[in-house]
Tab-separated table of C-alpha atoms and ligand atoms in Angstrom:
chain	number	residue	atom	x	y	z
A	137	UNK	CA	135.795	-155.740	-150.587
A	138	UNK	CA	132.694	-157.162	-148.934
A	139	UNK	CA	130.530	-159.416	-151.110
A	140	UNK	CA	126.590	-158.986	-150.951
A	141	UNK	CA	125.066	-162.211	-149.871
A	142	UNK	CA	122.116	-163.785	-150.397
A	143	UNK	CA	121.363	-165.722	-147.712
A	144	UNK	CA	118.388	-168.149	-146.467
A	145	UNK	CA	116.613	-166.891	-143.121
A	146	UNK	CA	114.979	-170.232	-143.144
A	147	UNK	CA	118.090	-172.382	-142.546
A	148	UNK	CA	120.983	-169.574	-142.610
A	149	UNK	CA	122.898	-171.324	-145.350
A	150	UNK	CA	125.006	-168.357	-147.813
A	151	UNK	CA	122.717	-168.909	-151.212
A	152	UNK	CA	124.983	-166.970	-153.317
A	153	UNK	CA	127.894	-164.085	-153.269
A	154	UNK	CA	128.014	-161.231	-155.519
A	155	UNK	CA	130.554	-158.659	-156.131
A	156	UNK	CA	129.143	-154.291	-155.540
A	157	UNK	CA	128.344	-153.146	-158.489
A	158	UNK	CA	132.044	-150.992	-158.765
A	159	UNK	CA	133.024	-147.058	-159.427
A	160	UNK	CA	133.443	-148.128	-163.552
A	161	UNK	CA	130.146	-149.785	-163.779
A	162	UNK	CA	127.699	-147.153	-162.101
A	163	UNK	CA	129.465	-144.765	-164.022
A	164	UNK	CA	128.310	-146.521	-167.083
A	165	UNK	CA	125.043	-147.631	-166.381
A	166	UNK	CA	124.878	-143.546	-164.947
A	167	UNK	CA	125.276	-142.755	-168.349
A	168	UNK	CA	123.172	-145.131	-169.985
A	169	UNK	CA	120.343	-144.137	-168.006
A	170	UNK	CA	120.527	-140.566	-168.747
A	171	UNK	CA	121.498	-141.531	-172.405
A	172	UNK	CA	118.169	-143.633	-173.217
A	173	UNK	CA	116.264	-141.025	-171.148
A	174	UNK	CA	116.445	-139.096	-173.851
A	175	UNK	CA	114.758	-141.525	-176.186
A	176	UNK	CA	112.461	-142.925	-173.835
A	177	UNK	CA	110.417	-140.144	-172.749
A	178	UNK	CA	110.016	-139.494	-176.690
A	179	UNK	CA	108.546	-143.144	-177.463
A	180	UNK	CA	105.243	-143.061	-177.830
A	181	UNK	CA	103.007	-143.232	-174.483
A	182	UNK	CA	101.300	-146.789	-176.317
A	183	UNK	CA	104.987	-147.877	-176.705
A	184	UNK	CA	105.595	-147.898	-173.370
A	185	UNK	CA	102.336	-149.115	-172.384
A	186	UNK	CA	102.569	-152.226	-174.761
A	187	UNK	CA	106.744	-153.006	-173.032
A	188	UNK	CA	104.977	-152.757	-169.344
A	189	UNK	CA	101.620	-154.745	-170.138
A	190	UNK	CA	105.441	-157.525	-171.821
A	191	UNK	CA	106.701	-157.248	-168.372
A	192	UNK	CA	103.441	-158.228	-166.259
A	193	UNK	CA	103.116	-161.289	-168.526
A	194	UNK	CA	106.503	-162.589	-167.690
A	195	UNK	CA	106.078	-162.171	-163.941
A	196	UNK	CA	102.912	-163.989	-164.581
A	197	UNK	CA	104.423	-166.721	-166.608
A	198	UNK	CA	107.223	-167.224	-164.124
A	199	UNK	CA	105.389	-166.792	-161.351
A	200	UNK	CA	106.593	-169.660	-159.337
A	201	UNK	CA	110.025	-168.756	-159.961
A	202	UNK	CA	109.784	-165.793	-158.870
A	203	UNK	CA	108.136	-166.747	-155.903
A	204	UNK	CA	110.624	-168.789	-154.442
A	205	UNK	CA	113.352	-166.424	-154.920
A	206	UNK	CA	111.411	-164.136	-152.611
A	207	UNK	CA	111.102	-167.021	-150.221
A	208	UNK	CA	114.656	-167.657	-150.075
A	209	UNK	CA	116.191	-164.489	-149.587
A	210	UNK	CA	113.388	-162.918	-147.318
A	211	UNK	CA	111.378	-165.904	-145.964
A	212	UNK	CA	108.022	-165.341	-146.652
A	213	UNK	CA	105.494	-168.424	-147.409
A	214	UNK	CA	105.706	-169.297	-151.304
A	215	UNK	CA	101.888	-168.571	-151.071
A	216	UNK	CA	102.316	-164.691	-150.155
A	217	UNK	CA	105.050	-164.924	-152.622
A	218	UNK	CA	103.665	-166.404	-155.570
A	219	UNK	CA	100.278	-163.726	-154.529
A	220	UNK	CA	103.305	-160.749	-154.163
A	221	UNK	CA	103.766	-161.067	-157.688
A	222	UNK	CA	100.917	-161.477	-159.111
A	223	UNK	CA	99.697	-157.315	-157.683
A	224	UNK	CA	103.485	-156.588	-158.924
A	225	UNK	CA	101.392	-158.055	-162.462
A	226	UNK	CA	98.428	-156.107	-162.080
A	227	UNK	CA	100.739	-153.016	-161.686
A	228	UNK	CA	101.709	-153.133	-164.229
A	229	UNK	CA	98.337	-153.716	-166.017
A	230	UNK	CA	96.866	-150.788	-164.082
A	231	UNK	CA	99.376	-148.102	-165.341
A	232	UNK	CA	99.624	-149.826	-169.022
A	233	UNK	CA	95.625	-149.105	-169.320
A	234	UNK	CA	95.058	-145.923	-167.270
A	235	UNK	CA	98.424	-143.970	-167.760
A	236	UNK	CA	97.736	-142.230	-170.839
A	237	UNK	CA	94.971	-140.967	-169.449
A	238	UNK	CA	96.577	-140.033	-166.061
A	239	UNK	CA	99.115	-138.351	-167.776
A	240	UNK	CA	96.876	-136.605	-170.207
A	241	UNK	CA	96.921	-132.248	-170.117
A	242	UNK	CA	94.168	-130.350	-168.314
A	243	UNK	CA	92.624	-127.012	-169.219
A	244	UNK	CA	92.555	-124.109	-167.627
A	245	UNK	CA	89.944	-121.263	-168.477
A	246	UNK	CA	91.079	-117.822	-166.775
A	247	UNK	CA	89.610	-114.857	-165.549
A	248	UNK	CA	90.206	-113.004	-168.220
A	249	UNK	CA	89.272	-115.051	-171.400
A	250	UNK	CA	92.360	-116.869	-171.899
A	251	UNK	CA	93.816	-120.763	-171.148
A	252	UNK	CA	96.404	-122.570	-169.824
A	253	UNK	CA	97.612	-126.108	-169.828
A	254	UNK	CA	99.174	-128.285	-168.168
A	255	UNK	CA	101.322	-130.712	-169.373
A	256	UNK	CA	103.242	-134.167	-167.254
A	257	UNK	CA	106.682	-134.288	-168.459
A	258	UNK	CA	109.297	-136.770	-166.810
A	259	UNK	CA	112.290	-135.534	-164.401
A	260	UNK	CA	114.910	-137.639	-165.563
A	261	UNK	CA	116.731	-140.508	-163.991
A	262	UNK	CA	114.907	-141.652	-160.307
A	263	UNK	CA	116.575	-143.422	-157.567
A	264	UNK	CA	114.711	-146.138	-155.603
A	265	UNK	CA	116.336	-147.351	-152.875
A	266	UNK	CA	113.690	-150.674	-151.584
A	267	UNK	CA	113.252	-152.665	-148.785
A	268	UNK	CA	113.388	-156.473	-148.539
A	269	UNK	CA	109.939	-156.804	-146.784
A	270	UNK	CA	107.959	-157.500	-150.323
A	271	UNK	CA	111.323	-157.448	-152.495
A	272	UNK	CA	109.309	-157.216	-155.672
A	273	UNK	CA	105.954	-155.182	-154.919
A	274	UNK	CA	107.801	-152.098	-153.423
A	275	UNK	CA	110.322	-152.168	-156.978
A	276	UNK	CA	106.879	-152.571	-158.887
A	277	UNK	CA	104.707	-149.827	-157.207
A	278	UNK	CA	107.413	-147.858	-158.330
A	279	UNK	CA	108.391	-148.826	-161.472
A	280	UNK	CA	105.699	-149.384	-162.826
A	281	UNK	CA	104.444	-145.231	-162.718
A	282	UNK	CA	108.039	-144.395	-162.764
A	283	UNK	CA	108.944	-145.935	-166.165
A	284	UNK	CA	105.556	-145.318	-167.446
A	285	UNK	CA	105.476	-141.848	-167.067
A	286	UNK	CA	108.411	-141.672	-169.370
A	287	UNK	CA	111.457	-141.629	-166.204
A	288	UNK	CA	113.686	-144.141	-166.152
A	289	UNK	CA	114.928	-145.525	-162.910
A	290	UNK	CA	118.055	-146.905	-161.262
A	291	UNK	CA	117.127	-149.528	-157.976
A	292	UNK	CA	119.365	-150.176	-155.187
A	293	UNK	CA	117.834	-152.991	-153.120
A	294	UNK	CA	118.005	-153.897	-149.594
A	295	UNK	CA	121.297	-155.598	-149.176
A	296	UNK	CA	119.714	-159.180	-148.578
A	297	UNK	CA	117.620	-159.274	-151.727
A	298	UNK	CA	119.995	-159.193	-154.698
A	299	UNK	CA	118.667	-161.948	-156.282
A	300	UNK	CA	115.267	-160.459	-156.460
A	301	UNK	CA	117.184	-156.883	-157.423
A	302	UNK	CA	118.680	-158.825	-160.560
A	303	UNK	CA	115.799	-160.630	-161.166
A	304	UNK	CA	113.514	-157.886	-161.226
A	305	UNK	CA	115.868	-156.072	-164.286
A	306	UNK	CA	115.662	-159.208	-166.433
A	307	UNK	CA	112.159	-158.842	-166.550
A	308	UNK	CA	112.300	-155.501	-167.723
A	309	UNK	CA	115.196	-156.450	-170.230
A	310	UNK	CA	112.941	-159.699	-171.277
A	311	UNK	CA	109.864	-157.553	-171.826
A	312	UNK	CA	111.746	-155.223	-174.700
A	313	UNK	CA	112.436	-152.161	-172.426
A	314	UNK	CA	115.981	-150.440	-173.698
A	315	UNK	CA	118.738	-151.752	-171.705
A	316	UNK	CA	119.295	-148.300	-170.127
A	317	UNK	CA	115.351	-147.918	-168.457
A	318	UNK	CA	115.829	-149.899	-165.517
A	319	UNK	CA	119.230	-151.106	-163.910
A	320	UNK	CA	119.777	-152.362	-160.743
A	321	UNK	CA	122.962	-151.474	-158.460
A	322	UNK	CA	124.178	-153.332	-155.708
A	323	UNK	CA	125.791	-151.366	-153.972
A	324	UNK	CA	125.896	-149.894	-150.010
A	325	UNK	CA	124.356	-146.891	-147.985
A	326	UNK	CA	127.152	-144.296	-148.146
A	327	UNK	CA	127.147	-145.460	-151.887
A	328	UNK	CA	123.912	-144.624	-152.374
A	329	UNK	CA	123.775	-141.177	-150.874
A	330	UNK	CA	127.131	-140.230	-152.796
A	331	UNK	CA	124.492	-141.168	-156.071
A	332	UNK	CA	122.433	-138.399	-154.859
A	333	UNK	CA	124.896	-135.553	-155.220
A	334	UNK	CA	125.147	-136.468	-159.118
A	335	UNK	CA	122.901	-134.215	-161.233
A	336	UNK	CA	121.996	-137.175	-163.657
A	337	UNK	CA	119.884	-138.633	-160.317
A	338	UNK	CA	116.744	-135.656	-160.569
A	339	UNK	CA	114.319	-137.623	-157.500
A	340	UNK	CA	114.456	-140.431	-154.800
A	341	UNK	CA	111.543	-142.620	-153.880
A	342	UNK	CA	112.268	-144.607	-150.282
A	343	UNK	CA	110.557	-147.122	-148.674
A	344	UNK	CA	112.367	-148.353	-145.381
A	345	UNK	CA	113.108	-147.277	-141.853
A	346	UNK	CA	113.017	-143.310	-140.546
A	347	UNK	CA	116.133	-143.706	-140.348
A	348	UNK	CA	117.139	-144.737	-144.107
A	349	UNK	CA	114.569	-142.239	-144.724
A	350	UNK	CA	115.776	-139.272	-142.971
A	351	UNK	CA	119.412	-139.861	-144.198
A	352	UNK	CA	118.168	-139.588	-147.363
A	353	UNK	CA	115.767	-136.982	-147.353
A	354	UNK	CA	118.721	-134.874	-146.435
A	355	UNK	CA	121.214	-135.999	-148.495
A	356	UNK	CA	118.247	-135.109	-151.613
A	357	UNK	CA	117.437	-132.256	-150.128
A	358	UNK	CA	120.892	-130.918	-149.864
A	359	UNK	CA	121.374	-131.128	-153.434
A	360	UNK	CA	117.721	-129.566	-153.978
A	361	UNK	CA	116.156	-133.056	-155.191
A	362	UNK	CA	112.468	-133.913	-154.485
A	363	UNK	CA	112.337	-137.072	-152.200
A	364	UNK	CA	108.990	-139.415	-151.457
A	365	UNK	CA	109.628	-141.772	-148.102
A	366	UNK	CA	107.133	-144.410	-147.701
A	367	UNK	CA	108.557	-144.885	-143.947
A	368	UNK	CA	107.498	-147.040	-140.827
A	369	UNK	CA	103.876	-147.151	-139.471
A	370	UNK	CA	102.138	-148.559	-136.510
A	371	UNK	CA	98.912	-148.735	-137.677
A	372	UNK	CA	95.699	-148.987	-135.243
A	373	UNK	CA	93.135	-151.968	-136.196
A	374	UNK	CA	89.782	-150.324	-133.760
A	375	UNK	CA	87.026	-152.414	-133.074
A	376	UNK	CA	83.773	-151.286	-131.605
A	377	UNK	CA	81.189	-152.325	-129.969
A	378	UNK	CA	78.648	-152.669	-132.343
A	379	UNK	CA	81.482	-154.482	-135.424
A	380	UNK	CA	80.682	-158.056	-136.250
A	381	UNK	CA	82.922	-159.434	-133.896
A	382	UNK	CA	84.165	-162.834	-135.486
A	383	UNK	CA	84.793	-160.688	-138.433
A	384	UNK	CA	86.615	-158.498	-137.335
A	385	UNK	CA	89.470	-160.782	-135.043
A	386	UNK	CA	89.636	-162.802	-138.365
A	387	UNK	CA	90.865	-160.213	-140.414
A	388	UNK	CA	92.736	-158.924	-136.609
A	389	UNK	CA	94.969	-162.165	-137.750
A	390	UNK	CA	95.579	-161.431	-141.197
A	391	UNK	CA	96.408	-157.862	-140.293
A	392	UNK	CA	99.111	-158.313	-138.364
A	393	UNK	CA	100.159	-161.882	-139.908
A	394	UNK	CA	100.276	-161.092	-143.181
A	395	UNK	CA	103.956	-161.199	-144.490
A	396	UNK	CA	104.832	-162.396	-140.553
A	397	UNK	CA	104.045	-158.843	-139.527
A	398	UNK	CA	106.922	-157.329	-141.481
A	399	UNK	CA	104.673	-154.865	-143.247
A	400	UNK	CA	104.513	-151.058	-142.844
A	401	UNK	CA	100.574	-151.220	-143.014
A	402	UNK	CA	99.942	-154.661	-140.972
A	403	UNK	CA	97.600	-153.394	-138.179
A	404	UNK	CA	99.958	-153.455	-135.084
A	405	UNK	CA	98.402	-151.633	-132.298
A	406	UNK	CA	94.622	-153.544	-131.497
A	407	UNK	CA	92.230	-151.079	-129.763
A	408	UNK	CA	89.179	-152.845	-128.590
A	409	UNK	CA	86.185	-151.546	-127.169
A	410	UNK	CA	85.512	-152.840	-123.462
A	411	UNK	CA	82.135	-155.145	-123.700
A	412	UNK	CA	83.689	-156.809	-126.993
A	413	UNK	CA	87.336	-157.073	-125.053
A	414	UNK	CA	87.290	-160.842	-124.136
A	415	UNK	CA	85.368	-162.098	-126.927
A	416	UNK	CA	88.199	-160.233	-129.648
A	417	UNK	CA	91.212	-161.514	-127.253
A	418	UNK	CA	89.569	-164.824	-127.448
A	419	UNK	CA	89.029	-165.299	-130.925
A	420	UNK	CA	92.307	-163.613	-131.849
A	421	UNK	CA	94.682	-165.895	-129.736
A	422	UNK	CA	92.955	-168.517	-130.871
A	423	UNK	CA	92.996	-168.218	-134.364
A	424	UNK	CA	96.633	-166.718	-134.209
A	425	UNK	CA	97.610	-170.585	-132.060
A	426	UNK	CA	95.726	-172.166	-135.398
A	427	UNK	CA	98.391	-171.020	-137.364
A	428	UNK	CA	101.266	-173.541	-138.671
A	429	UNK	CA	104.777	-172.502	-138.688
A	430	UNK	CA	106.721	-174.264	-141.488
A	431	UNK	CA	109.242	-174.188	-144.522
A	432	UNK	CA	108.664	-171.794	-146.415
A	433	UNK	CA	108.718	-173.416	-149.683
A	434	UNK	CA	106.005	-175.849	-148.041
A	435	UNK	CA	102.371	-174.453	-149.469
A	436	UNK	CA	100.307	-175.511	-145.938
A	437	UNK	CA	103.676	-172.771	-143.871
A	438	UNK	CA	101.518	-170.546	-142.399
A	439	UNK	CA	104.256	-168.670	-141.421
A	440	UNK	CA	108.231	-169.017	-141.685
A	441	UNK	CA	110.737	-166.983	-139.946
A	442	UNK	CA	111.763	-163.343	-140.539
A	443	UNK	CA	114.120	-161.720	-143.071
A	444	UNK	CA	116.658	-161.609	-140.937
A	445	UNK	CA	118.345	-162.605	-137.202
A	446	UNK	CA	119.071	-158.955	-135.942
A	447	UNK	CA	115.523	-158.104	-136.644
A	448	UNK	CA	114.260	-161.130	-134.728
A	449	UNK	CA	116.516	-160.084	-132.229
A	450	UNK	CA	115.668	-156.550	-132.493
A	451	UNK	CA	111.732	-156.730	-131.713
A	452	UNK	CA	112.805	-159.157	-128.715
A	453	UNK	CA	114.225	-156.785	-127.394
A	454	UNK	CA	110.999	-154.429	-127.852
A	455	UNK	CA	108.733	-156.922	-126.466
A	456	UNK	CA	111.066	-157.887	-123.801
A	457	UNK	CA	111.112	-153.943	-122.854
A	458	UNK	CA	107.311	-153.551	-122.844
A	459	UNK	CA	106.999	-156.367	-120.733
A	460	UNK	CA	108.936	-154.576	-118.450
A	461	UNK	CA	107.572	-151.874	-117.923
A	462	UNK	CA	104.443	-153.915	-117.224
A	463	UNK	CA	102.751	-154.903	-120.931
A	464	UNK	CA	102.001	-158.238	-119.780
A	465	UNK	CA	102.121	-161.461	-121.844
A	466	UNK	CA	99.404	-163.188	-123.003
A	467	UNK	CA	100.784	-165.560	-125.665
A	468	UNK	CA	104.948	-166.570	-127.343
A	469	UNK	CA	107.017	-163.434	-126.090
A	470	UNK	CA	110.476	-166.274	-126.344
A	471	UNK	CA	113.358	-165.351	-126.502
A	472	UNK	CA	114.486	-166.205	-130.197
A	473	UNK	CA	118.356	-168.341	-130.535
A	474	UNK	CA	120.913	-166.133	-131.143
A	475	UNK	CA	121.756	-165.427	-135.180
A	476	UNK	CA	117.947	-167.500	-135.563
A	477	UNK	CA	115.531	-165.632	-137.507
A	478	UNK	CA	112.974	-167.117	-136.123
A	479	UNK	CA	110.044	-165.506	-133.747
A	480	UNK	CA	106.900	-166.984	-131.535
A	481	UNK	CA	103.831	-165.164	-132.891
A	482	UNK	CA	103.399	-162.969	-129.842
A	483	UNK	CA	100.502	-160.812	-127.999
A	484	UNK	CA	100.854	-158.185	-125.584
A	485	UNK	CA	97.925	-156.355	-123.631
A	486	UNK	CA	97.910	-154.132	-120.550
A	487	UNK	CA	100.405	-151.859	-122.120
A	488	UNK	CA	102.102	-148.819	-120.734
A	489	UNK	CA	102.076	-145.843	-122.437
A	490	UNK	CA	105.616	-145.419	-122.193
A	491	UNK	CA	106.861	-148.773	-123.965
A	492	UNK	CA	108.306	-149.719	-126.875
A	493	UNK	CA	105.032	-151.758	-127.735
A	494	UNK	CA	102.799	-148.194	-127.097
A	495	UNK	CA	105.198	-145.669	-129.556
A	496	UNK	CA	107.291	-147.754	-131.461
A	497	UNK	CA	106.813	-149.806	-134.992
A	498	UNK	CA	107.133	-153.666	-134.362
A	499	UNK	CA	108.086	-155.075	-137.466
A	500	UNK	CA	106.830	-158.571	-137.283
A	501	UNK	CA	104.876	-161.048	-135.372
A	502	UNK	CA	103.828	-159.420	-132.546
A	503	UNK	CA	100.363	-157.399	-131.654
A	504	UNK	CA	99.216	-154.950	-128.541
A	505	UNK	CA	96.082	-155.163	-127.838
A	506	UNK	CA	94.653	-152.344	-125.511
A	507	UNK	CA	90.518	-151.518	-123.977
A	508	UNK	CA	89.795	-148.608	-124.102
A	509	UNK	CA	86.486	-147.203	-122.671
A	510	UNK	CA	85.016	-145.327	-125.862
A	511	UNK	CA	85.782	-144.649	-129.732
A	512	UNK	CA	86.909	-141.046	-128.415
A	513	UNK	CA	89.504	-142.888	-125.966
A	514	UNK	CA	89.691	-145.486	-129.110
A	515	UNK	CA	90.948	-142.767	-131.333
A	516	UNK	CA	92.432	-140.600	-129.065
A	517	UNK	CA	95.263	-144.385	-128.607
A	518	UNK	CA	95.148	-144.681	-132.256
A	519	UNK	CA	96.678	-140.599	-133.022
A	520	UNK	CA	99.299	-140.864	-130.018
A	521	UNK	CA	102.081	-142.109	-131.767
A	522	UNK	CA	104.351	-140.263	-134.234
A	523	UNK	CA	103.272	-142.822	-137.289
A	524	UNK	CA	100.261	-141.979	-139.654
A	525	UNK	CA	100.168	-144.625	-142.367
A	526	UNK	CA	97.272	-146.291	-142.248
A	527	UNK	CA	94.164	-147.233	-139.637
A	528	UNK	CA	91.163	-150.420	-139.926
A	529	UNK	CA	87.803	-149.126	-138.344
A	530	UNK	CA	85.561	-151.631	-137.714
A	531	UNK	CA	81.768	-150.632	-137.032
A	532	UNK	CA	78.349	-151.658	-138.379
A	533	UNK	CA	77.264	-148.046	-138.326
A	534	UNK	CA	79.150	-146.769	-141.816
A	535	UNK	CA	78.342	-142.863	-141.275
A	536	UNK	CA	79.803	-142.484	-137.540
A	537	UNK	CA	82.945	-144.896	-139.348
A	538	UNK	CA	83.208	-142.647	-141.747
A	539	UNK	CA	83.451	-139.619	-139.142
A	540	UNK	CA	85.594	-141.024	-136.906
A	541	UNK	CA	88.016	-141.570	-140.033
A	542	UNK	CA	88.324	-138.255	-140.680
A	543	UNK	CA	89.490	-137.615	-136.897
A	544	UNK	CA	92.440	-140.131	-137.465
A	545	UNK	CA	95.433	-138.640	-138.158
A	546	UNK	CA	96.970	-140.992	-141.253
A	547	UNK	CA	96.728	-141.971	-145.196
A	548	UNK	CA	94.369	-144.089	-145.176
A	549	UNK	CA	91.625	-145.455	-143.335
A	550	UNK	CA	90.118	-148.938	-144.042
A	551	UNK	CA	86.135	-149.183	-142.782
A	552	UNK	CA	85.734	-153.244	-141.505
A	553	UNK	CA	88.772	-154.126	-143.943
A	554	UNK	CA	92.129	-154.197	-143.178
A	555	UNK	CA	94.925	-151.788	-144.500
A	556	UNK	CA	95.535	-153.047	-148.354
A	557	UNK	CA	97.307	-151.533	-150.731
A	558	UNK	CA	96.159	-151.907	-154.846
A	559	UNK	CA	97.013	-150.448	-157.484
A	560	UNK	CA	94.305	-147.693	-157.688
A	561	UNK	CA	94.251	-146.881	-154.235
A	562	UNK	CA	96.814	-143.714	-153.350
A	563	UNK	CA	99.334	-145.097	-150.961
A	564	UNK	CA	101.646	-142.872	-147.993
A	565	UNK	CA	101.552	-141.487	-144.869
A	566	UNK	CA	102.184	-138.609	-142.552
A	567	UNK	CA	104.174	-137.917	-139.531
A	568	UNK	CA	106.903	-140.173	-139.325
A	569	UNK	CA	105.406	-142.118	-142.253
A	570	UNK	CA	106.671	-140.040	-144.754
A	571	UNK	CA	105.355	-138.229	-147.555
A	572	UNK	CA	104.663	-138.117	-150.935
A	573	UNK	CA	102.413	-141.062	-152.421
A	574	UNK	CA	102.606	-144.187	-154.393
A	575	UNK	CA	99.951	-146.074	-156.713
A	576	UNK	CA	96.915	-144.468	-158.266
A	577	UNK	CA	96.958	-140.848	-160.427
A	578	UNK	CA	98.635	-139.376	-157.234
A	579	UNK	CA	101.485	-142.206	-157.546
A	580	UNK	CA	102.083	-141.577	-161.595
A	581	UNK	CA	102.277	-137.447	-161.026
A	582	UNK	CA	104.925	-137.164	-158.043
A	583	UNK	CA	107.737	-137.940	-160.686
A	584	UNK	CA	107.117	-135.754	-162.949
A	585	UNK	CA	106.783	-132.284	-163.999
A	586	UNK	CA	103.597	-130.544	-164.052
A	587	UNK	CA	104.755	-128.136	-166.564
A	588	UNK	CA	102.372	-124.813	-166.622
A	589	UNK	CA	101.912	-123.538	-170.544
A	590	UNK	CA	100.050	-120.318	-170.804
A	591	UNK	CA	98.517	-119.860	-174.097
A	592	UNK	CA	98.642	-115.931	-174.365
B	804	LIG	P1	116.079	-150.271	-143.753
B	804	LIG	O1	115.417	-148.889	-143.770
B	804	LIG	O2	117.207	-149.938	-143.027
B	804	LIG	O3	116.519	-150.021	-145.476
B	804	LIG	C1	115.910	-149.705	-146.144
B	804	LIG	C2	116.391	-149.474	-147.263
B	804	LIG	O4	117.822	-148.358	-147.688
B	804	LIG	C3	117.322	-150.304	-148.048
B	804	LIG	O5	117.943	-150.646	-149.467
B	804	LIG	C4	118.878	-150.466	-146.948
B	804	LIG	O6	120.060	-150.612	-148.087
B	804	LIG	C5	118.368	-148.743	-147.308
B	804	LIG	N1	119.220	-147.975	-146.206
B	804	LIG	C6	119.053	-147.931	-145.166
B	804	LIG	N2	120.521	-147.205	-144.935
B	804	LIG	C7	120.665	-146.066	-145.953
B	804	LIG	C8	120.943	-145.067	-145.637
B	804	LIG	N3	121.625	-144.247	-144.094
B	804	LIG	N4	121.709	-144.475	-146.585
B	804	LIG	C9	121.219	-145.074	-147.733
B	804	LIG	N5	120.039	-146.215	-148.259
B	804	LIG	C10	119.816	-146.339	-146.339
B	804	LIG	O7	115.371	-151.458	-143.207
B	804	LIG	P2	116.149	-152.453	-142.314
B	804	LIG	O8	116.641	-153.480	-143.075
B	804	LIG	O9	117.278	-152.181	-141.509
B	804	LIG	O10	115.056	-152.539	-141.095
B	804	LIG	C11	114.633	-152.202	-140.700
B	804	LIG	C12	113.006	-151.313	-139.939
B	804	LIG	O11	112.882	-150.964	-141.103
B	804	LIG	C13	112.725	-152.294	-140.083
B	804	LIG	O12	112.236	-153.185	-138.338
B	804	LIG	C14	111.044	-151.523	-140.381
B	804	LIG	O13	110.796	-150.793	-138.756
B	804	LIG	C15	111.368	-150.483	-140.675
B	804	LIG	N6	111.155	-151.500	-142.756
B	804	LIG	C16	110.125	-150.589	-143.054
B	804	LIG	C17	109.553	-150.565	-144.018
B	804	LIG	C18	108.287	-150.325	-144.835
B	804	LIG	O14	107.833	-150.751	-145.635
B	804	LIG	N7	108.112	-149.213	-144.561
B	804	LIG	C19	110.578	-152.189	-145.060
B	804	LIG	C20	111.466	-152.293	-144.179
B	804	LIG	C21	112.441	-152.273	-143.830
B	804	LIG	P3	120.672	-151.135	-147.399
B	804	LIG	O15	119.839	-152.615	-147.009
B	804	LIG	O16	121.839	-151.940	-147.531
B	804	LIG	O17	120.812	-151.045	-144.957
């Protein structure tokens, strides 16, 4: 039997090993989930709200403990891990406070004088297949609205963050949620796909790669179940000639380096109008060079390492292929040591159209910088990938910014700010970035049956 290992990517040390959830336990937990749903859906929404508030409190009260687990298992710096835990508490509070309003009935007056109403009812057990990059946030972004709506949840977390998976389950237990409302399964991909054949699972939400998304959506499609996919992105970060260049360049560093570049909504392609290109690049490179690499547990580290050595190796191949096709390496670009998750921040320029840096997602600290002659050329490059998650546009002319925003093919556009998620803003993509929306009112309505009741 293959054990599930918790490995510290900074040191390579195996911290803990876990037995996978066995078939008998899976069966018991599925049954418990289904049984619990029967009472949970009838639990007054005010009680569900109190429990969610309590979960937020537990997160805040144990912020350092959970943050350490995140940094230990996936290597992000401790300051960012603490911010992640706080953001999860924010999502719990948000849905505890707004959930009832979002789920309230809607009334429709018909042309014949009759009336109808829409009621939003939970579906049952929802499966969450989640990634390692924000191991707490990705799960709470799913769980807070989904449980508030009256569903029960089962988490299949990424195999490299089992301690986070179990810690999240414990948050809900300690908050007082009935035992079957939220459970973690330590299982592999094959077992996950099998779960989708089980009638007790009603729908699935996945955040991760296109490959994982396609596999899960196919399995759920085959079983006529709803899926929500939040996949990769290659977000453009457009800086026009009239922008505040200093602010844009400083924010660009954050947008690219947050989570050591391992974020679907990280700015990945920096598309800069030619008259401000040199100035932007100078500040961008300088600020990236000032960032301090160190142990993820150190308060003053700006970055540490990637989440796994294979991810670093894969990213290097993308850089190398892009360079072989003609991209220039302005900074970094060194080969990571075999089996080591460390990676040097890298800047690429002069990127050829057919290279990975142009068309693929670079899921790590590699910035691709493009020089363009006009705003229209910027939009054309921005839209020239298969992804469509987020985009950032920098201009002091907000009217023009809004017009350009409408031309971008993505689920969100941020003007004069980096793309960032927050509980009130619907989040999700188009094209190969996936479908469906998390967060906001749209997020809580993804896993409900919006039932039409005609009042004859
Ligand atoms: P994956 O997409 O493989 O993993 C995400 C989740 O999906 C994990 O829980 C994983 O489980 C599960 N999974 C993977 N394949 C399947 C499958 N066939 N059936 C069911 N579940 C599956 O991400 P990786 O860790 O391999 O990262 C690879 C790339 O994915 C990154 O470089 C990045 O491009 C993208 N990614 C995007 C994220 C985002 O936020 N949109 C987050 C993370 C990665 P297990 O860990 O057991 O394989």
